[in-house]
Each structure stands twice: as C-alpha cells, then as structure tokens.
Amino acid sequence: MYEHNLEKRRVEREAIKLFINLVNARSEGQIRLLYQRERPDAVLENTPKRSKFGVEITHLFYNECEAKQMFGRSNQEDCGPGSFPILLNELNSRIVRKEAAFAQVQLGYPISLLIRNASPLYGLTQFIANVDQIARSRHIFQDIWLLTRDGELEWHLYRLPDEIK
C-alpha cells in the first residue's frame, strides 16, 4: 500500500508540473505549487494575485489493462480494441465521481479538476470534436482541464467550456 501511495503521489506531481508549465507558458500570471496533499491533490498559488486554489487530479484510461500497461504492471501488448466512446464514458464517470467527492468539501478557496488523459490512442482532437458529450461540473469545480497529447509527445492543456454551446 505504501508503494502504491508513493506511485500515486509521483504521477500526480508529474501531472501538476505539466499543468503549471503549460499555464505559465500561455498566461501573464504565474502559478506555483505550494504543497501536495490528499484532498485536493495540490494547492497552488497565483503569485501576482497571492491567491490559492486547489487542483484535484485524476488519470484517464479506457480500461484497466491500459492503466496497468502504462504503469509497467502488465506485459500484455494488446489491451483490446479501444474505442473513443468507452474513453468518453470513463471521462464522464470520473467527472461525476470527483464532483460527488467534493460536493461537501469546504476549503475557503476554489478547486479545479485536472484530468490527465493517459491513453495513447486518443488525444486532444477527438476530445474537442466531442466536447458537447463531455459532462460539465455542477459548480463544484471552478474549471475542468484536460491534459492530453494529440498524436505526438508534446502535452496540451485544454480548458473544457463551462457550458455546451
């Protein structure tokens, strides 16, 4: 269990570093990590405003086989036919579960949800094309971010729209 927690903390830290680097590269405001914790996973500071906000992190896979493969726990090469609707359903399920987990949490600062798409099969292009099918936060999170690749090694950060247009 201890090793699992260390691994979880490591992948969360990797995701938050990517998030910070991508946000800072695109905006004039600078954010920095204050500390990691259990809930939310990270607390950041917007340095010019001197304001805190939390980031809850979740990793998205289309199935358990892919997750085990990505974390080096499986030698299985083929995890079956991955379909984008399966991944999209899993994404919506994670958003709903995270909302439920934070519905009663009172922190005194806003919380963002960061979803790191770890699936190598689908990337930013597919999510943007299907954005109208992605669940929206019921005002639990100030925003929902998707951290994903798009057919190359470079990571992209996409803020989901607040409402469907």
Short mmCIF file of C-alpha atoms in Angstrom, two decimals:
data_model
loop_
_atom_site.label_atom_id
_atom_site.label_comp_id
_atom_site.label_asym_id
_atom_site.label_seq_id
_atom_site.Cartn_x
_atom_site.Cartn_y
_atom_site.Cartn_z
CA MET A 1 0.00 0.00 0.00
CA TYR A 2 2.86 2.37 0.80
CA GLU A 3 4.42 1.87 -2.65
CA HIS A 4 1.03 2.48 -4.27
CA ASN A 5 0.71 5.81 -2.42
CA LEU A 6 4.23 6.81 -3.46
CA GLU A 7 3.48 5.98 -7.08
CA LYS A 8 0.17 7.85 -6.92
CA ARG A 9 1.91 10.90 -5.46
CA ARG A 10 4.64 10.71 -8.12
CA VAL A 11 2.22 10.63 -11.07
CA GLU A 12 0.15 13.43 -9.51
CA ARG A 13 3.28 15.55 -9.11
CA GLU A 14 4.22 14.89 -12.73
CA ALA A 15 0.74 15.96 -13.86
CA ILE A 16 0.75 19.11 -11.74
CA LYS A 17 4.20 20.10 -13.05
CA LEU A 18 2.93 19.76 -16.62
CA PHE A 19 -0.15 21.79 -15.71
CA ILE A 20 1.90 24.58 -14.11
CA ASN A 21 4.34 24.74 -17.03
CA LEU A 22 1.57 24.90 -19.63
CA VAL A 23 -0.47 27.51 -17.74
CA ASN A 24 2.59 29.67 -17.11
CA ALA A 25 3.66 29.42 -20.77
CA ARG A 26 0.34 30.79 -22.01
CA SER A 27 -0.53 33.45 -19.45
CA GLU A 28 1.00 36.51 -17.90
CA GLY A 29 0.10 35.36 -14.42
CA GLN A 30 2.39 32.86 -12.81
CA ILE A 31 1.28 29.96 -10.69
CA ARG A 32 3.38 27.78 -8.43
CA LEU A 33 2.93 24.68 -6.34
CA LEU A 34 2.58 25.39 -2.64
CA TYR A 35 2.15 21.78 -1.49
CA GLN A 36 0.67 18.40 -2.26
CA ARG A 37 -1.91 16.78 -0.03
CA GLU A 38 -4.68 14.22 -0.13
CA ARG A 39 -7.69 16.39 -0.94
CA PRO A 40 -7.29 18.32 -3.16
CA ASP A 41 -4.16 16.71 -4.57
CA ALA A 42 -2.29 20.00 -4.96
CA VAL A 43 -2.61 23.54 -3.66
CA LEU A 44 -1.24 26.23 -5.95
CA GLU A 45 -0.75 29.95 -5.72
CA ASN A 46 -1.43 32.56 -8.34
CA THR A 47 1.62 34.64 -7.41
CA PRO A 48 0.59 38.07 -8.77
CA LYS A 49 -2.79 37.85 -7.02
CA ARG A 50 -1.40 36.00 -3.99
CA SER A 51 -4.44 33.75 -4.10
CA LYS A 52 -4.63 30.00 -3.54
CA PHE A 53 -6.55 27.37 -5.46
CA GLY A 54 -6.70 23.61 -5.27
CA VAL A 55 -6.26 21.10 -8.06
CA GLU A 56 -7.76 17.64 -7.89
CA ILE A 57 -6.03 15.27 -10.32
CA THR A 58 -7.35 12.16 -12.00
CA HIS A 59 -5.85 9.98 -14.71
CA LEU A 60 -7.97 8.73 -17.59
CA PHE A 61 -7.59 5.30 -19.21
CA TYR A 62 -10.13 3.48 -21.35
CA ASN A 63 -9.66 0.24 -19.41
CA GLU A 64 -7.78 -1.40 -16.56
CA CYS A 65 -5.44 -3.25 -18.93
CA GLU A 66 -4.21 0.04 -20.40
CA ALA A 67 -3.70 1.51 -16.94
CA LYS A 68 -1.63 -1.49 -15.82
CA GLN A 69 0.36 -1.36 -19.05
CA MET A 70 1.13 2.37 -18.66
CA PHE A 71 2.34 1.84 -15.08
CA GLY A 72 4.50 -1.15 -16.02
CA ARG A 73 2.33 -3.70 -14.23
CA SER A 74 1.44 -5.72 -17.32
CA ASN A 75 3.39 -7.26 -20.18
CA GLN A 76 0.23 -7.70 -22.22
CA GLU A 77 0.79 -5.90 -25.51
CA ASP A 78 -2.79 -5.70 -26.76
CA CYS A 79 -5.43 -4.35 -24.40
CA GLY A 80 -8.23 -4.98 -26.83
CA PRO A 81 -9.91 -2.63 -29.23
CA GLY A 82 -10.05 0.75 -27.58
CA SER A 83 -12.96 2.89 -28.64
CA PHE A 84 -13.39 6.57 -28.05
CA PRO A 85 -16.97 6.18 -26.72
CA ILE A 86 -15.60 3.92 -23.97
CA LEU A 87 -12.97 6.52 -23.08
CA LEU A 88 -15.60 9.28 -23.19
CA ASN A 89 -17.87 7.32 -20.84
CA GLU A 90 -14.96 6.82 -18.45
CA LEU A 91 -14.16 10.55 -18.59
CA ASN A 92 -17.76 11.46 -17.73
CA SER A 93 -17.82 8.88 -14.94
CA ARG A 94 -14.65 10.36 -13.41
CA ILE A 95 -16.05 13.89 -13.54
CA VAL A 96 -19.26 12.79 -11.79
CA ARG A 97 -17.34 10.80 -9.13
CA LYS A 98 -14.99 13.71 -8.40
CA GLU A 99 -17.94 16.11 -8.14
CA ALA A 100 -19.63 13.81 -5.64
CA ALA A 101 -16.41 13.51 -3.62
CA PHE A 102 -16.06 17.31 -3.37
CA ALA A 103 -19.73 18.28 -3.03
CA GLN A 104 -19.45 18.76 0.74
CA VAL A 105 -15.82 19.90 0.94
CA GLN A 106 -15.38 23.47 2.22
CA LEU A 107 -11.83 24.73 1.72
CA GLY A 108 -12.02 28.51 1.52
CA TYR A 109 -10.53 28.58 -1.98
CA PRO A 110 -11.68 27.36 -5.40
CA ILE A 111 -10.82 23.92 -6.78
CA SER A 112 -10.03 22.92 -10.36
CA LEU A 113 -10.21 19.41 -11.77
CA LEU A 114 -7.25 18.26 -13.88
CA ILE A 115 -7.85 15.17 -15.99
CA ARG A 116 -4.70 13.70 -17.46
CA ASN A 117 -5.54 11.57 -20.48
CA ALA A 118 -3.01 8.74 -20.34
CA SER A 119 -4.48 6.80 -23.25
CA PRO A 120 -2.08 6.81 -26.21
CA LEU A 121 -4.89 6.10 -28.70
CA TYR A 122 -6.93 9.28 -28.38
CA GLY A 123 -5.91 12.88 -27.96
CA LEU A 124 -6.98 16.49 -27.99
CA THR A 125 -8.50 16.40 -31.48
CA GLN A 126 -11.01 13.70 -30.52
CA PHE A 127 -11.96 15.42 -27.25
CA ILE A 128 -12.55 18.78 -28.93
CA ALA A 129 -14.62 17.13 -31.67
CA ASN A 130 -16.81 15.53 -28.98
CA VAL A 131 -16.78 18.31 -26.37
CA ASP A 132 -20.59 18.52 -26.40
CA GLN A 133 -20.70 14.95 -25.00
CA ILE A 134 -18.44 15.70 -22.01
CA ALA A 135 -20.09 16.18 -18.62
CA ARG A 136 -19.93 19.65 -17.10
CA SER A 137 -19.24 20.45 -13.49
CA ARG A 138 -22.23 21.45 -11.41
CA HIS A 139 -20.29 24.40 -9.99
CA ILE A 140 -18.20 22.15 -7.77
CA PHE A 141 -15.03 22.93 -9.71
CA GLN A 142 -14.13 26.41 -10.91
CA ASP A 143 -12.93 24.77 -14.12
CA ILE A 144 -12.07 21.42 -15.63
CA TRP A 145 -8.82 21.00 -17.52
CA LEU A 146 -7.85 18.20 -19.87
CA LEU A 147 -4.13 17.42 -20.08
CA THR A 148 -3.56 15.30 -23.15
CA ARG A 149 -1.35 14.56 -26.08
CA ASP A 150 -2.51 14.64 -29.68
CA GLY A 151 -0.51 12.13 -31.65
CA GLU A 152 2.90 13.46 -30.60
CA LEU A 153 5.00 13.61 -27.45
CA GLU A 154 4.03 17.19 -26.61
CA TRP A 155 1.37 17.72 -23.93
CA HIS A 156 -1.56 20.09 -24.47
CA LEU A 157 -3.80 21.74 -21.91
CA TYR A 158 -7.44 22.34 -22.79
CA ARG A 159 -9.98 24.03 -20.53
CA LEU A 160 -13.41 22.48 -21.03
CA PRO A 161 -16.08 25.08 -21.76
CA ASP A 162 -18.39 25.80 -18.84
CA GLU A 163 -21.48 25.10 -20.89
CA ILE A 164 -22.39 23.46 -24.15
CA LYS A 165 -22.94 25.99 -26.93
#
